[in-house]
Coordinates of C-alpha atoms in Angstrom, one line a residue:
X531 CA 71.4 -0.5 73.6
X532 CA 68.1 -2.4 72.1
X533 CA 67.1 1.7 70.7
X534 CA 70.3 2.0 69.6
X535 CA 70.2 -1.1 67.2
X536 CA 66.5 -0.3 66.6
X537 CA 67.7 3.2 65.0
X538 CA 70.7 1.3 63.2
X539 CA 68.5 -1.1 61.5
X540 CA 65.7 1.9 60.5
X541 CA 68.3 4.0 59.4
X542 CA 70.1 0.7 57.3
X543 CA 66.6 -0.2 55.4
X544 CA 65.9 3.8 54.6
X545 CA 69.6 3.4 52.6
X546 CA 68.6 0.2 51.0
X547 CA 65.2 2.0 50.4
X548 CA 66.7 4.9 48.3
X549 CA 69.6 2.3 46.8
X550 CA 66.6 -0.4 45.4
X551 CA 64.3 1.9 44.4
X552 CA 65.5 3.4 40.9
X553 CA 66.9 -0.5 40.3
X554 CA 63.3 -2.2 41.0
X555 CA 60.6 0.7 40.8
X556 CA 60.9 2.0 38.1
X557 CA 60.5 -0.4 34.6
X558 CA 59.6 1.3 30.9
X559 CA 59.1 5.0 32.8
X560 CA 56.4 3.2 34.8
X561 CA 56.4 2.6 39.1
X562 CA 56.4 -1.3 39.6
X563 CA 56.3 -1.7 43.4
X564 CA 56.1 -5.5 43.5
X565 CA 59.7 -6.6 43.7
X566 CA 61.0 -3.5 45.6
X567 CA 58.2 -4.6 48.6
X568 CA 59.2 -8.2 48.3
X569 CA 62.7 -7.2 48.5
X570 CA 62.3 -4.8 52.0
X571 CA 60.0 -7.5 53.4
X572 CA 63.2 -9.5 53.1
X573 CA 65.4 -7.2 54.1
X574 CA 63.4 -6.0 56.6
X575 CA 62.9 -10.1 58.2
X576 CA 66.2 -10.4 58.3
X577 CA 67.3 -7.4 60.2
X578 CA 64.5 -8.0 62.8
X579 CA 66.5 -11.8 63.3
X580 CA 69.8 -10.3 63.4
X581 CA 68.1 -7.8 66.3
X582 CA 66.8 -10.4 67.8
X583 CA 70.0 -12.6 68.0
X584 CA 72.4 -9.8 69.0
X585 CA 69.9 -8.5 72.0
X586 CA 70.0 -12.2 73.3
X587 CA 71.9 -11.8 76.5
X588 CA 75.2 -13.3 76.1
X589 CA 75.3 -15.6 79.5
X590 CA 72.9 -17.3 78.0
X591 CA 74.7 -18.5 74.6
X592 CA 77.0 -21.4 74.4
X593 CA 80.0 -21.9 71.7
X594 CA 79.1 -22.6 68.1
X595 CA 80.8 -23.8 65.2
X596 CA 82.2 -20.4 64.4
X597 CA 83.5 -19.9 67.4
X598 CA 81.0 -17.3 68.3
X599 CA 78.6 -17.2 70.8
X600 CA 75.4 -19.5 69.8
X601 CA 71.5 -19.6 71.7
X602 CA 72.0 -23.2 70.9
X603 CA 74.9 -25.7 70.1
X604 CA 75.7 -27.0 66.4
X605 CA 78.3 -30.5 66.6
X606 CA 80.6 -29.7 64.1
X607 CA 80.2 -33.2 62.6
X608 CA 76.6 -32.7 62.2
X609 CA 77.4 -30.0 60.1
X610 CA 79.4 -32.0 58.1
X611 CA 77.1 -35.0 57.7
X612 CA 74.3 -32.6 56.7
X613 CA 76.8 -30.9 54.0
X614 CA 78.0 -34.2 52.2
X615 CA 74.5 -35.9 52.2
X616 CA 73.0 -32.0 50.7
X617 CA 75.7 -32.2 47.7
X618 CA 75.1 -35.7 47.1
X619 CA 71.4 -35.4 46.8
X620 CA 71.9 -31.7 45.4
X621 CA 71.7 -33.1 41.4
X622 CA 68.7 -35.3 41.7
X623 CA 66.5 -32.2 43.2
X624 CA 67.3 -29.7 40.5
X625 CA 67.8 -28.3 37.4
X626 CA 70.3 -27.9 34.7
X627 CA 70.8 -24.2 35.7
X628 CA 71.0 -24.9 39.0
X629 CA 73.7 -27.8 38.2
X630 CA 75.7 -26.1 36.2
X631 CA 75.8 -22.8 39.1
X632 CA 76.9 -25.7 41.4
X633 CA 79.5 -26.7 39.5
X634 CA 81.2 -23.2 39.0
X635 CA 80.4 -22.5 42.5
X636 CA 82.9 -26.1 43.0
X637 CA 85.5 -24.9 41.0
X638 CA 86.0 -21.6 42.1
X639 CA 86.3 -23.4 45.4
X640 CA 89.2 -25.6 44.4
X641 CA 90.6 -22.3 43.0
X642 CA 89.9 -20.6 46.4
X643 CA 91.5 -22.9 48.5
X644 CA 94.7 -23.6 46.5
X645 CA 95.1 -19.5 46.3
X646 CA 94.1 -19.9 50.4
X647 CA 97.6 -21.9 50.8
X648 CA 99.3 -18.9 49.2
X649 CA 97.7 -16.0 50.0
X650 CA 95.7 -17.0 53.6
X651 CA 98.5 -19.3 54.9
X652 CA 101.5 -18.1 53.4
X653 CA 100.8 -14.5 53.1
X654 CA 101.6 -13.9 49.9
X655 CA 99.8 -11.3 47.6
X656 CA 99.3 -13.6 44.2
X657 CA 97.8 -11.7 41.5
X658 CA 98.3 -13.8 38.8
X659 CA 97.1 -17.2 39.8
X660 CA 94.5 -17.6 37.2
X661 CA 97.7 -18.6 35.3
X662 CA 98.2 -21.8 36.8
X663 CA 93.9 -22.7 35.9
X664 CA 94.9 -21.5 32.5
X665 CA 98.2 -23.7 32.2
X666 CA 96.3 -27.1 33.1
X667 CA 92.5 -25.8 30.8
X668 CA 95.2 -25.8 28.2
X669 CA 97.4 -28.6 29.3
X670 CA 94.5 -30.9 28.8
X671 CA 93.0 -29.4 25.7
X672 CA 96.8 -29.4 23.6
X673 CA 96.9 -33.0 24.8
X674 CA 93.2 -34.5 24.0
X675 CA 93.2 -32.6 20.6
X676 CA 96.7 -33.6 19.4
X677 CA 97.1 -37.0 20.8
X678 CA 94.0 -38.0 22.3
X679 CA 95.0 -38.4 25.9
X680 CA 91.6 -39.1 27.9
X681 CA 91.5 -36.6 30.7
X682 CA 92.3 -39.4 33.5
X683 CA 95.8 -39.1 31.9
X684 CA 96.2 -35.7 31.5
X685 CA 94.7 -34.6 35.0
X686 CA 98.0 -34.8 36.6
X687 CA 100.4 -33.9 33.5
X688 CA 98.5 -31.1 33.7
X689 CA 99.3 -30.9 37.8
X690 CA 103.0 -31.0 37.3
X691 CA 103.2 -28.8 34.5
X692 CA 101.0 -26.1 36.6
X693 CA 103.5 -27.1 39.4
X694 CA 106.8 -26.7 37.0
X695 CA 105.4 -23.2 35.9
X696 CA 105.1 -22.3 39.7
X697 CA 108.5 -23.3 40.0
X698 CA 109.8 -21.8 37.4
X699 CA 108.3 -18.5 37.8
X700 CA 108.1 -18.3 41.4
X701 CA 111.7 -19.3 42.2
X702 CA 112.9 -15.7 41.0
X703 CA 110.1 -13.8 42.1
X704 CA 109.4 -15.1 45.9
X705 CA 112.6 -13.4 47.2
X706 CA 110.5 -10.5 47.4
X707 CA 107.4 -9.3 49.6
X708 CA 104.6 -6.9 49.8
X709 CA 104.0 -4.7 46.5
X710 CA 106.8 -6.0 44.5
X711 CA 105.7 -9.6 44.6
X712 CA 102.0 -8.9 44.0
X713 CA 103.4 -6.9 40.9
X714 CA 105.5 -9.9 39.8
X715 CA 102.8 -11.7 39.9
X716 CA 100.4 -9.5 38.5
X717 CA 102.8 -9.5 35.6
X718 CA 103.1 -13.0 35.0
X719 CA 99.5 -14.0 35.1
X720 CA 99.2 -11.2 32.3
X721 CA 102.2 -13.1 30.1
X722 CA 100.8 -16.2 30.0
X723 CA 97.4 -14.5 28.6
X724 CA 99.2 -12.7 26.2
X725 CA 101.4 -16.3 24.9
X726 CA 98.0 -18.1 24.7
X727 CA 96.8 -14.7 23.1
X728 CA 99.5 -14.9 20.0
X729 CA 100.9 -18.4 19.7
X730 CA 98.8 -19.1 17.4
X731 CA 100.4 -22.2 15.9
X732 CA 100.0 -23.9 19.4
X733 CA 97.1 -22.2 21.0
X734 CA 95.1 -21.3 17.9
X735 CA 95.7 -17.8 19.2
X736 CA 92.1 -16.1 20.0
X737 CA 90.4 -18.4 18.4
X738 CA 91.1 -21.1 21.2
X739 CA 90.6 -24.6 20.8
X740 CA 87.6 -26.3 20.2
X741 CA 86.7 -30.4 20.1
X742 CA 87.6 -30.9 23.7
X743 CA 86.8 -34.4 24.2
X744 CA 84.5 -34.7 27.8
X745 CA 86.3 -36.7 30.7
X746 CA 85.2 -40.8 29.7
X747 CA 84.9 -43.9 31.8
X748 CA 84.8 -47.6 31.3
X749 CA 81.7 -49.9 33.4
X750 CA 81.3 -53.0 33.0
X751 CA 78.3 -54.8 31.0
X752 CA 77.0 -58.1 30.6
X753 CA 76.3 -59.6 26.8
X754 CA 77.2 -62.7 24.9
X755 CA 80.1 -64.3 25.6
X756 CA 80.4 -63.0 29.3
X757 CA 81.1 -59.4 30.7
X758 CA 82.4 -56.6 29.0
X759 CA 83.2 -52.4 29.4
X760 CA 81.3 -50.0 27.6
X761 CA 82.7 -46.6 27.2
X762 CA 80.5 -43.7 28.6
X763 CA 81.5 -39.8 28.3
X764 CA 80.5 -37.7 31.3
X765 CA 78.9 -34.9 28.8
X766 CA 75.7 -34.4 31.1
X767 CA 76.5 -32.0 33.8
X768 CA 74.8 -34.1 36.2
X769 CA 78.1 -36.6 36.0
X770 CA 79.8 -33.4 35.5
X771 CA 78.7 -32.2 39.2
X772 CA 80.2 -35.5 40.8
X773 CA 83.4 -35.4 39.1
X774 CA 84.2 -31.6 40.3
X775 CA 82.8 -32.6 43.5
X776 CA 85.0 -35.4 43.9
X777 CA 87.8 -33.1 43.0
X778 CA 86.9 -30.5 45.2
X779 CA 86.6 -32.9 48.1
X780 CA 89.8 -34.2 47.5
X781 CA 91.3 -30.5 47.4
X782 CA 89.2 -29.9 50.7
X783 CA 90.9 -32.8 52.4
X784 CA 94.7 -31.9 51.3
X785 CA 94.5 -28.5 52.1
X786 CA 93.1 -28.9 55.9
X787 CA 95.7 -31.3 56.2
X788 CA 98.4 -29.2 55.2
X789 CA 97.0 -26.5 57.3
X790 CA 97.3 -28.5 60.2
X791 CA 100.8 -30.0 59.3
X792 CA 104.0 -29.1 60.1
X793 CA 104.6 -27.2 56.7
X794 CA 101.1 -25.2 57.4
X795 CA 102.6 -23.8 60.9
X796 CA 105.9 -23.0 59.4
X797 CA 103.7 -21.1 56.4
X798 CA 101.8 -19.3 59.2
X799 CA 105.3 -18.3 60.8
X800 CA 106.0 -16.4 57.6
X801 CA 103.2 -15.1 57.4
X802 CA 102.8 -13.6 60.8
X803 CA 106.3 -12.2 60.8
X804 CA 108.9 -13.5 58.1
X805 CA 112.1 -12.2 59.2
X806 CA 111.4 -13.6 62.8
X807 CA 110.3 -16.7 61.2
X808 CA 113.7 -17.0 59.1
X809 CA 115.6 -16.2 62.4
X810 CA 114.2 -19.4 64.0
X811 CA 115.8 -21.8 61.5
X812 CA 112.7 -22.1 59.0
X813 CA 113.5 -21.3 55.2
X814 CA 111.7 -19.2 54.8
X815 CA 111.9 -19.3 50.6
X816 CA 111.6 -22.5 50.3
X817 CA 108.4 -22.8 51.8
X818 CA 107.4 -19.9 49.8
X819 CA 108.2 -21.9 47.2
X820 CA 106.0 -24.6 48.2
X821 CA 103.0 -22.3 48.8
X822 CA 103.2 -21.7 45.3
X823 CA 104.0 -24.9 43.9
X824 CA 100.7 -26.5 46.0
X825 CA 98.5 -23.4 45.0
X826 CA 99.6 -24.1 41.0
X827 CA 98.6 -27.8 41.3
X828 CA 95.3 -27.4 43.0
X829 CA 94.5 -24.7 39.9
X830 CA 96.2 -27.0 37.6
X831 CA 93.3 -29.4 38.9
X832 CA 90.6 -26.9 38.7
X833 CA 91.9 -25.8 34.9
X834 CA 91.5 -29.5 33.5
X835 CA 88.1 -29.8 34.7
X836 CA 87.2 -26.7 33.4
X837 CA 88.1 -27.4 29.6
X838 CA 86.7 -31.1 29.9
X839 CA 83.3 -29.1 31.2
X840 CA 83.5 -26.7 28.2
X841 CA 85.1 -28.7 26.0
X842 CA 86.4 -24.9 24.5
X843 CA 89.2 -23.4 26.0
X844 CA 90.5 -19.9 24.9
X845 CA 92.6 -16.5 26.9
X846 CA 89.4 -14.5 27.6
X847 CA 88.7 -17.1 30.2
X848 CA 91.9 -16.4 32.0
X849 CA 91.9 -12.4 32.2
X850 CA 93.1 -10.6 35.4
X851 CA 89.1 -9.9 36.4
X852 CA 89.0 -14.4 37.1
X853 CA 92.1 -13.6 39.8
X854 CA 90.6 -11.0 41.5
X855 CA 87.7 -12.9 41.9
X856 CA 89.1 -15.6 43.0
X857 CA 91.2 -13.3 45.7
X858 CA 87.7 -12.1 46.9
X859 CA 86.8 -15.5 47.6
X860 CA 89.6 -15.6 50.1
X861 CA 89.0 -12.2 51.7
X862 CA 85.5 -12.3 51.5
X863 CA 85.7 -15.9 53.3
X864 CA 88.2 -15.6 55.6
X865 CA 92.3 -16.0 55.0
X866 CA 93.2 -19.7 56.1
X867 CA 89.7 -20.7 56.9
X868 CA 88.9 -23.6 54.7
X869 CA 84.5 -23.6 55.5
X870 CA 85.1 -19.7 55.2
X871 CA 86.2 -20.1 51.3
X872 CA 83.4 -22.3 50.6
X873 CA 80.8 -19.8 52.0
X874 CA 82.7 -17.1 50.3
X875 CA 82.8 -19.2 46.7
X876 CA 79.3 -19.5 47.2
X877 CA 78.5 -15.7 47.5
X878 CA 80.7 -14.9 45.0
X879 CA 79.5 -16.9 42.2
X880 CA 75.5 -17.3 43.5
X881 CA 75.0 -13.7 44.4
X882 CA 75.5 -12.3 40.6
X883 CA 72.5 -15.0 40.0
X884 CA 70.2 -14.2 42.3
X885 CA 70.6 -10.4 41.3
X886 CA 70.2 -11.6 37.5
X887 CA 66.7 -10.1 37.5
X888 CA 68.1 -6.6 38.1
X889 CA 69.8 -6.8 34.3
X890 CA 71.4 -4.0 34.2
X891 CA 72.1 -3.3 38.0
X892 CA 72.5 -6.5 38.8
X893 CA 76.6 -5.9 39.6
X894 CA 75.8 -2.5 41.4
X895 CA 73.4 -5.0 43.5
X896 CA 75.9 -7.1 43.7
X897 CA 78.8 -5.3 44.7
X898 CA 76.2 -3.5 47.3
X899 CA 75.6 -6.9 48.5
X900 CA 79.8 -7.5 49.0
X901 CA 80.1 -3.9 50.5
X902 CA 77.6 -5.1 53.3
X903 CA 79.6 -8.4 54.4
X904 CA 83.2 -6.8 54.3
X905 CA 81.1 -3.6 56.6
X906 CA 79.8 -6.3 59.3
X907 CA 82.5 -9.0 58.8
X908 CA 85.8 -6.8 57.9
X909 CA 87.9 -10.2 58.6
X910 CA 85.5 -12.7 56.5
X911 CA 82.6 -14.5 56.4
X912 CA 84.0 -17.3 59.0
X913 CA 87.5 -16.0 59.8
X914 CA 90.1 -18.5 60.7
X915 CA 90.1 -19.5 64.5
X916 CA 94.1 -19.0 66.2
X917 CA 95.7 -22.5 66.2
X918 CA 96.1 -23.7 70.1
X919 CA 99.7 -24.8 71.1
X920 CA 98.8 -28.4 71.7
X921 CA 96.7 -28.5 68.6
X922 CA 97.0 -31.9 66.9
X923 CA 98.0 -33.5 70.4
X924 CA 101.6 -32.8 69.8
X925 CA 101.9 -30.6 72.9
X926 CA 103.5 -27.0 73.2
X927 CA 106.1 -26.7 70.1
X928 CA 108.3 -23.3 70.2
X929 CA 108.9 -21.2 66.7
X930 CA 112.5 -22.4 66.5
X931 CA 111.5 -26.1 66.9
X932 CA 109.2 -25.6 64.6
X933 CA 111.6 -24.0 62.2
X934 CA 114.2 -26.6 62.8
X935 CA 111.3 -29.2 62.0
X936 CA 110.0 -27.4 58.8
X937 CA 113.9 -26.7 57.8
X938 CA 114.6 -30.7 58.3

C-alpha cells in the first residue's frame, strides 16, 4: 500500500513538474529555476506529510474536528477560541494589502453562507444571487447620495428591500426545480444588471455612483463644558475589517442557528427528497420561499458593506462571473457546512493572490489549484456531518412531525 502511494505521489509531482515549468522557468526567453525549485520543495513537503498521515495506522487515530480520523484530538472549542482571538489580532499584525484581502475574503463569506441556506440547505440551484448583493450596494448608495441616510440606517432598508426582491422574484419562480429554476434564476440575476446597466436617471447607468459616504460613528469626548460626541468615519480599512467582521459574525451565528432549527431540518427534507418531503405535511414552497428570502437578506448585508468600503458602486461589479464564484465557495467548501464555507471563501479569494506572481498564469494556477481539491475532496473541503436524530436534545423526531412542525 505504502509503494503504492509512494508511486502516486512521484507520478503527482512529475505532472506538477511539466504543468509549473513553462509558468515559472522560463522569463524573457531565459531558464529561471529559482521559483519553480521553491515551488516543488513545497509541493514536494507537503505530499511527503500527506504520506506520512495516510500510512498512520488507523487504530491508532482518534476523532477530530472534521469528523475524520485524527493522530491527535483537536476540542472543537479550542478551535474556535484560537479563530476569534487570530481575527481580532489579525489587523494590528499586518498590512493594508493584507487588510483589505481579509476583508473581501469576509464578505464573500457572508455571501457564501446566505447562498449556503439556499443552495446547501435547501437545495436549490441559484444562479443569480449576486442580485440580491447588488440590490442592497445600491440600496445604500441611492440612499446616502440622495438623502444622506448614514449607513446604520440604511443597513436594513437595504435587508428588506433585498428580502422584497426575493419575494417578489422568487414567489413565481420556486414552483419549479432542477434546470428550470437555475435558469430562472440565471435570468434574473442578469435583469437586474441590465436595469442598473440603463436606468440611467436612477443608477447613473455605467457610470455608477460615486461620493458614497463611508459607514460613521459617534464616541464620546471630554472638552469644556462637560462631555460631548465627535463624529468619526470608518474610511481606514482597519475599522473597515471590524465592521465586516462583526457582520460576518453575526451572519455566522444566524445561519448555524437556522441550520439547527426546526426550519433548517424541514429545508434539509426538501432537499433530500421534495415530493416525500411535501407528502409529510411540510410546505414545501413556502420554505423555498424562505431559503430565498434569508439568502437575499444576508447578501443585502454583504452589498451595503461593500459600497460603504468602496464608496463607488456600479453593474460591472455584479456580473454573472461574482455568482459563480460565490457558488464555488459553497461546493468547494462543502453544501450546509458553515466552517467548510469559510475555508472555501478563503481559497477562493486568497489563492488568486498567492498565484499573483505568475501574472499571466496566475488563473491557470489557480484553477489547477481548484482542480486538485474537488480531485481529493469531490464533496468539499469540510463536508457537512449527517445531523443525529436526537441532535439538539429534542430526541428522535419523524419526517411527518417534523413537517407538521415546520407547516405550523
Amino acid at each position: 500500500m505504502l509503494a503504492k502511494k509512494s508511486l502516486k505521489l512521484v507520478m503527482f509531482l512529475v505532472w506538477a513538474f511539466i504543468l509549473l515549468f513553462p509558468m515559472l522557468a522560463v522569463k524573457d526567453g531565459q531558464f529561471v529555476w529559482e521559483r519553480l525549485l521553491k515551488v516543488m520543495a513545497v509541493l514536494t513537503a507537503s505530499g511527503l506529510l500527506v504520506l506520512a498521515y495516510t500510512s498512520i495506522p488507523k487504530r491508532t487515530l482518534k476523532p477530530g474536528f472534521t469528523g475524520k480520523g485524527l493522530p491527535f484530538r483537536i476540542p472543537p472549542k479550542g478551535i474556535i477560541a484560537a479563530g476569534i482571538v487570530f481575527a481580532l489580532v489579525f489587523p494590528w499584525l499586518t498590512s493594508n494589502y493584507a487588510r483589505d484581502v481579509a476583508i473581501n475574503v469576509l464578505i464573500y463569506i457572508s455571501l457564501g453562507l446566505g447562498l449556503n441556506i439556499v443552495v446547501g440547505l435547501a437545495g436549490l440551484l441559484d444562479l443569480g444571487y449576486i442580485a440580491f448583493y447588488a440590490v442592497g450596494a445600491y440600496t445604500y448608495a441611492l440612499l446616502n447620495t440622495h438623502f444622506g441616510v448614514p449607513f446604520w440606517i440604511a443597513l436594513p432598508i437595504g435587508c428588506i428591500i433585498s428580502a422584497l426582491a426575493g419575494t417578489i422574484i422568487g414567489y413565481p419562480t420556486l414552483k419549479m426545480r432542477g434546470d428550470y429554476l437555475a435558469i430562472v434564476t440565471l435570468g434574473f440575476g442578469e435583469i437586474i444588471r441590465i436595469v442598473l446597466n440603463n436606468w440611467d436617471k436612477v443608477t447613473r447607468g455605467p457610470n455608477g455612483i460615486l461620493g458614497i459616504k463611508a459607514p460613521g460613528v459617534f464616541y464620546p469626548t471630554i472638552g469644556e463644558g462637560g462631555i460631548h460626541f465627535a463624529h468619526f468615519y470608518m474610511k481606514n480599512l482597519f475599522w473597515l475589517y471590524y465592521l465586516i467582521l462583526v457582520i460576518a459574525v453575526i451572519v455566522m451565528v444566524s445561519v448555524y442557528r437556522l441550520n439547527t432549527s426546526r426550519i433548517g431540518r424541514a429545508w434539509m427534507a426538501v432537499r433530500e427528497d421534495e415530493t416525500a418531503a411535501e407528502l409529510t405535511g411540510i410546505h414545501t414552497t413556502r420554505m423555498k420561499l424562505w431559503a430565498y428570502i434569508l439568502g437575499s437578506i444576508f447578501a443585502g448585508f454583504a452589498g451595503a458593506f461593500f459600497a460603504a468600503k468602496v464608496r463607488y458602486v456600479n453593474p460591472s461589479s455584479f456580473v454573472f462571473l461574482e455568482s459563480a464564484l460565490v457558488l464555488c465557495i459553497v461546493v468547494l467548501g462543502g453544501m450546509g457546512s458553515i466552517p467548510g464555507i469559510l475555508l472555501g471563501a478563503a481559497a477562493i479569494i486568497v489563492l488568486p493572490e498567492v498565484f499573483r506572481d505568475l501574472e499571466l498564469y496566475r488563473m491557470a494556477a489557480f484553477g489547477g489549484a481548484m482542480t486538485l481539491m474537488m480531485v481529493f475532496r469531490p464533496e468539499g473541503l469540510i463536508p457537512a456531518k449527517p445531523r443525529k436524530p436526537d441532535d439538539e436534545g429534542e430526541g428522535k423526531v419523524s419526517l411527518s412531525e417534523e413537517g407538521a412542525r415546520a407547516h405550523g
